[in-house]
CSV table of C-alpha atoms in Angstrom, one decimal:
chain,number,residue,atom,x,y,z
D,1,MET,CA,16.2,-41.0,-46.2
D,2,SER,CA,12.9,-42.4,-44.9
D,3,TYR,CA,11.9,-46.0,-45.8
D,4,GLU,CA,8.5,-46.1,-47.5
D,5,LEU,CA,6.4,-49.2,-46.8
D,6,PHE,CA,3.5,-49.9,-49.2
D,7,TYR,CA,0.8,-52.3,-47.9
D,8,TRP,CA,-3.0,-52.4,-47.6
D,9,ASP,CA,-4.4,-50.1,-45.0
D,10,GLY,CA,-6.4,-51.5,-42.1
D,11,ILE,CA,-4.8,-54.9,-41.7
D,12,GLN,CA,-1.6,-56.3,-40.3
D,13,GLY,CA,-1.1,-59.0,-43.0
D,14,ARG,CA,2.3,-59.6,-44.5
D,15,GLY,CA,3.2,-55.9,-44.0
D,16,GLU,CA,3.4,-56.4,-40.2
D,17,PHE,CA,6.5,-58.5,-40.5
D,18,VAL,CA,8.3,-55.5,-42.0
D,19,ARG,CA,6.7,-53.0,-39.6
D,20,LEU,CA,8.0,-55.0,-36.6
D,21,ALA,CA,11.6,-54.7,-37.9
D,22,PHE,CA,11.2,-51.0,-38.4
D,23,GLU,CA,9.7,-50.5,-35.0
D,24,ASP,CA,12.2,-52.6,-33.2
D,25,ALA,CA,15.1,-50.7,-34.8
D,26,GLY,CA,13.5,-47.3,-34.2
D,27,ALA,CA,13.8,-46.7,-38.0
D,28,ASP,CA,12.4,-43.7,-39.8
D,29,TYR,CA,9.7,-45.1,-42.0
D,30,VAL,CA,6.4,-44.1,-43.6
D,31,ASP,CA,3.4,-46.5,-43.8
D,32,VAL,CA,2.3,-44.9,-47.1
D,33,THR,CA,-1.3,-46.0,-47.4
D,34,ARG,CA,-2.0,-44.7,-43.8
D,35,GLU,CA,-0.7,-41.3,-44.7
D,36,PRO,CA,-3.3,-38.5,-45.3
D,37,GLY,CA,-3.2,-37.4,-48.9
D,38,ARG,CA,-1.3,-40.5,-50.1
D,39,GLY,CA,-3.3,-43.6,-49.3
D,40,THR,CA,-3.9,-46.8,-51.3
D,41,GLY,CA,-4.2,-44.8,-54.5
D,42,GLU,CA,-0.5,-44.0,-54.5
D,43,MET,CA,0.3,-47.7,-54.0
D,44,MET,CA,-1.9,-48.8,-56.8
D,45,ARG,CA,-0.5,-46.1,-59.2
D,46,LEU,CA,3.0,-47.5,-58.6
D,47,MET,CA,1.9,-51.1,-59.1
D,48,GLU,CA,0.1,-50.2,-62.3
D,49,SER,CA,2.8,-47.9,-63.6
D,50,THR,CA,3.6,-48.2,-67.3
D,51,VAL,CA,7.0,-46.5,-66.9
D,52,GLU,CA,8.5,-47.8,-63.7
D,53,ALA,CA,11.1,-50.5,-64.5
D,54,HIS,CA,10.8,-52.4,-61.2
D,55,ILE,CA,7.1,-52.7,-60.8
D,56,PRO,CA,6.0,-54.9,-57.9
D,57,PHE,CA,3.4,-57.6,-58.4
D,58,ALA,CA,1.7,-57.1,-55.0
D,59,PRO,CA,2.2,-55.5,-51.6
D,60,PRO,CA,4.1,-55.4,-49.4
D,61,PHE,CA,6.9,-53.6,-51.1
D,62,LEU,CA,9.5,-51.1,-50.0
D,63,ARG,CA,10.8,-48.0,-51.6
D,64,HIS,CA,14.1,-46.7,-50.3
D,65,GLY,CA,15.4,-43.9,-52.5
D,66,ASP,CA,15.4,-45.2,-56.1
D,67,GLN,CA,15.3,-48.8,-54.9
D,68,ILE,CA,12.0,-50.8,-54.9
D,69,ILE,CA,12.0,-54.2,-53.1
D,70,SER,CA,9.1,-56.6,-53.0
D,71,HIS,CA,8.2,-59.7,-51.0
D,72,VAL,CA,8.6,-59.9,-47.2
D,73,ALA,CA,11.7,-62.1,-47.1
D,74,ASN,CA,13.4,-60.1,-49.8
D,75,ILE,CA,12.6,-56.8,-48.0
D,76,LEU,CA,13.9,-58.2,-44.7
D,77,PHE,CA,17.0,-59.6,-46.3
D,78,TYR,CA,17.7,-56.0,-47.6
D,79,LEU,CA,16.7,-54.3,-44.3
D,80,GLY,CA,18.3,-56.7,-41.8
D,81,PRO,CA,21.9,-55.5,-42.0
D,82,LYS,CA,20.8,-51.8,-42.3
D,83,LEU,CA,18.7,-52.1,-39.1
D,84,GLY,CA,21.1,-54.2,-37.1
D,85,LEU,CA,18.7,-57.2,-37.3
D,86,ALA,CA,20.8,-59.7,-39.3
D,87,PRO,CA,23.8,-61.8,-38.4
D,88,LYS,CA,27.2,-60.5,-39.6
D,89,ALA,CA,28.4,-63.8,-41.0
D,90,GLU,CA,27.3,-64.4,-44.6
D,91,ALA,CA,26.4,-68.0,-44.1
D,92,GLN,CA,24.1,-67.1,-41.2
D,93,ARG,CA,22.5,-64.4,-43.3
D,94,TRP,CA,21.6,-66.9,-46.0
D,95,PHE,CA,20.2,-69.2,-43.3
D,96,ALA,CA,18.1,-66.4,-41.8
D,97,ASN,CA,16.7,-65.7,-45.3
D,98,GLY,CA,15.8,-69.4,-45.6
D,99,LEU,CA,14.0,-69.3,-42.3
D,100,GLN,CA,12.1,-66.2,-43.4
D,101,LEU,CA,11.1,-68.0,-46.6
D,102,THR,CA,9.9,-70.9,-44.6
D,103,ILE,CA,7.8,-68.5,-42.5
D,104,ALA,CA,6.4,-67.2,-45.8
D,105,ASP,CA,5.3,-70.7,-46.7
D,106,PHE,CA,3.6,-71.1,-43.3
D,107,ILE,CA,1.8,-67.8,-43.7
D,108,ALA,CA,0.5,-68.9,-47.1
D,109,GLU,CA,-0.9,-72.0,-45.5
D,110,VAL,CA,-2.6,-69.9,-42.8
D,111,HIS,CA,-4.3,-67.9,-45.5
D,112,ASP,CA,-5.5,-71.0,-47.2
D,113,THR,CA,-7.4,-72.2,-44.2
D,114,HIS,CA,-10.0,-69.6,-44.8
D,115,HIS,CA,-9.6,-69.2,-48.6
D,116,PRO,CA,-8.8,-72.7,-49.9
D,117,ILE,CA,-10.5,-72.3,-53.2
D,118,ALA,CA,-10.0,-68.8,-54.4
D,119,THR,CA,-8.9,-65.4,-53.0
D,120,SER,CA,-11.5,-63.8,-55.3
D,121,LYS,CA,-14.4,-65.6,-53.4
D,122,TYR,CA,-15.7,-64.6,-50.0
D,123,TYR,CA,-15.0,-67.0,-47.0
D,124,GLU,CA,-18.8,-67.7,-46.9
D,125,ASP,CA,-18.6,-69.1,-50.4
D,126,GLN,CA,-16.0,-71.8,-49.4
D,127,LYS,CA,-16.8,-72.5,-45.8
D,128,GLN,CA,-17.1,-76.3,-46.2
D,129,GLU,CA,-13.8,-76.5,-48.0
D,130,ALA,CA,-12.3,-74.2,-45.4
D,131,LYS,CA,-13.3,-76.5,-42.6
D,132,ALA,CA,-11.5,-79.4,-44.3
D,133,ARG,CA,-8.4,-77.4,-45.0
D,134,ALA,CA,-8.3,-75.9,-41.5
D,135,ALA,CA,-8.6,-79.4,-39.9
D,136,GLU,CA,-5.6,-80.6,-41.9
D,137,PHE,CA,-3.7,-77.4,-41.0
D,138,VAL,CA,-4.4,-77.6,-37.3
D,139,THR,CA,-3.8,-81.4,-37.1
D,140,ASN,CA,-0.7,-81.7,-39.2
D,141,ARG,CA,0.8,-78.4,-40.4
D,142,ILE,CA,0.9,-76.4,-37.2
D,143,PRO,CA,3.0,-79.0,-35.4
D,144,LYS,CA,5.1,-79.5,-38.6
D,145,PHE,CA,6.2,-75.9,-38.8
D,146,LEU,CA,6.3,-75.1,-35.1
D,147,GLY,CA,8.3,-78.3,-34.4
D,148,TYR,CA,10.8,-77.3,-37.1
D,149,PHE,CA,11.3,-73.8,-35.6
D,150,GLU,CA,11.6,-75.3,-32.1
D,151,ARG,CA,14.5,-77.5,-33.3
D,152,VAL,CA,16.1,-74.5,-35.0
D,153,LEU,CA,16.1,-72.7,-31.6
D,154,GLU,CA,17.5,-75.8,-29.8
D,155,GLN,CA,20.2,-76.4,-32.4
D,156,ASN,CA,21.5,-72.8,-32.8
D,157,PRO,CA,25.2,-73.2,-31.8
D,158,ASP,CA,25.4,-69.6,-30.6
D,159,GLY,CA,22.5,-70.2,-28.1
D,160,GLY,CA,20.8,-67.4,-26.4
D,161,GLY,CA,17.3,-68.4,-27.5
D,162,HIS,CA,17.6,-66.8,-30.9
D,163,ALA,CA,16.7,-68.4,-34.2
D,164,VAL,CA,20.1,-67.6,-35.9
D,165,GLY,CA,23.3,-66.2,-34.6
D,166,GLY,CA,23.8,-64.8,-31.1
D,167,GLY,CA,21.6,-61.8,-31.2
D,168,ALA,CA,18.1,-60.8,-32.1
D,169,SER,CA,17.2,-60.8,-35.8
D,170,TYR,CA,14.2,-60.1,-38.0
D,171,VAL,CA,13.5,-63.8,-37.9
D,172,ASP,CA,12.9,-63.7,-34.2
D,173,LEU,CA,10.5,-60.8,-34.7
D,174,SER,CA,8.7,-62.7,-37.4
D,175,LEU,CA,8.4,-65.8,-35.2
D,176,PHE,CA,6.8,-63.6,-32.5
D,177,GLN,CA,4.2,-62.4,-35.1
D,178,VAL,CA,3.5,-66.0,-36.1
D,179,ILE,CA,2.7,-67.0,-32.5
D,180,GLU,CA,0.6,-63.9,-32.0
D,181,GLY,CA,-1.4,-64.6,-35.1
D,182,LEU,CA,-1.9,-68.3,-34.4
D,183,ARG,CA,-3.1,-67.4,-30.9
D,184,TYR,CA,-5.7,-65.1,-32.4
D,185,ALA,CA,-6.9,-67.4,-35.2
D,186,PHE,CA,-6.6,-70.8,-33.5
D,187,PRO,CA,-6.7,-70.2,-29.7
D,188,LYS,CA,-8.1,-73.7,-29.0
D,189,ALA,CA,-5.4,-75.4,-31.0
D,190,MET,CA,-2.6,-73.2,-29.6
D,191,ARG,CA,-3.6,-74.0,-26.0
D,192,HIS,CA,-3.0,-77.6,-26.9
D,193,TYR,CA,0.2,-77.1,-28.8
D,194,GLU,CA,2.1,-74.4,-26.8
D,195,PRO,CA,3.4,-76.6,-24.0
D,196,GLN,CA,5.3,-78.7,-26.6
D,197,TYR,CA,7.3,-75.6,-27.8
D,198,PRO,CA,8.9,-74.0,-24.8
D,199,GLY,CA,11.7,-72.4,-26.9
D,200,LEU,CA,9.2,-70.6,-29.1
D,201,LEU,CA,7.2,-69.4,-26.1
D,202,LYS,CA,10.4,-68.1,-24.5
D,203,LEU,CA,11.4,-66.3,-27.7
D,204,HIS,CA,7.9,-64.8,-28.0
D,205,ALA,CA,8.1,-63.4,-24.5
D,206,SER,CA,11.6,-62.1,-25.1
D,207,VAL,CA,10.5,-60.2,-28.2
D,208,LYS,CA,7.4,-58.9,-26.6
D,209,SER,CA,9.4,-57.3,-23.8
D,210,ARG,CA,11.9,-55.5,-26.1
D,211,PRO,CA,11.4,-51.8,-25.3
D,212,ASN,CA,10.6,-50.6,-28.8
D,213,ILE,CA,8.3,-53.6,-29.5
D,214,ALA,CA,6.5,-53.1,-26.2
D,215,ALA,CA,5.9,-49.5,-27.0
D,216,TYR,CA,4.7,-50.3,-30.5
D,217,LEU,CA,2.3,-52.9,-29.3
D,218,ALA,CA,0.8,-50.4,-26.9
D,219,SER,CA,0.5,-47.7,-29.6
D,220,PRO,CA,-2.2,-47.0,-32.2
D,221,ARG,CA,0.3,-47.9,-34.9
D,222,ARG,CA,-0.2,-51.5,-34.1
D,223,LEU,CA,-3.4,-52.5,-35.9
D,224,ALA,CA,-5.6,-55.1,-34.3
D,225,PHE,CA,-6.1,-58.5,-35.9
D,226,ASN,CA,-9.3,-58.7,-37.8
D,227,GLU,CA,-11.2,-60.8,-40.3
D,228,ASN,CA,-9.8,-59.0,-43.3
D,229,GLY,CA,-6.2,-60.0,-42.7
D,230,ILE,CA,-4.3,-63.3,-43.0
D,231,PHE,CA,-4.9,-64.5,-39.4
D,232,ARG,CA,-8.7,-64.7,-39.0
D,233,ARG,CA,-10.7,-66.0,-36.1
D,234,TYR,CA,-13.5,-68.2,-37.3
D,235,PRO,CA,-14.5,-70.4,-34.4
D,236,GLU,CA,-15.7,-73.2,-36.7
D,237,LEU,CA,-12.1,-73.6,-38.0
D,238,ASP,CA,-10.5,-73.7,-34.6
D,239,ILE,CA,-10.6,-77.4,-33.7
D,240,ALA,CA,-8.9,-79.2,-30.8
D,241,PRO,CA,-6.2,-81.4,-32.2
């Protein structure tokens, strides 16, 4: 039974955190809106359905048989054990879910650097507010979140450079994507901060070298970062801390 991922076509966005798990595991999945004959229309019909009992509020969401699961952390909590990307111990699984929810908070703050007033308005309509929000994000929020995840890596009792447990998990893959996105959107800031977080850099390199991830990154399935996604490169927002 194929997994069906529903997310906006043309951007990595939040859907990329789920794609990385599928790709690393070599799972059989369909990126629905990128499929000829299906596209965004099928996703919108499901979201706007008047008969589906479990309608999702927004993408990404997953359909697996009769099951529909929305929200990145919720999707990965469901997929992790099935794809071999979650710890076996229940307590560690809940901790992994908490880490993924913290990543979700971080991603929301990344988004708000370029859309601090309203998602319905263009970036150009809120540039001054975006500069103020991005300055706060670069100065205080990047080190707040990255410092936390660095400590998580340092204090993992199972070691091995993983976020939770003794093996790779979906949290490791998501932290890789966070670093990739920050490097794209805030290269100046990241050049300043990266030396402070050797554990995260080691984790990033380890994930990037995983065979299935390396193949995915080199393939056309990996969409490029662009200024329609969550991580956007606006030079005026990338300040030196």
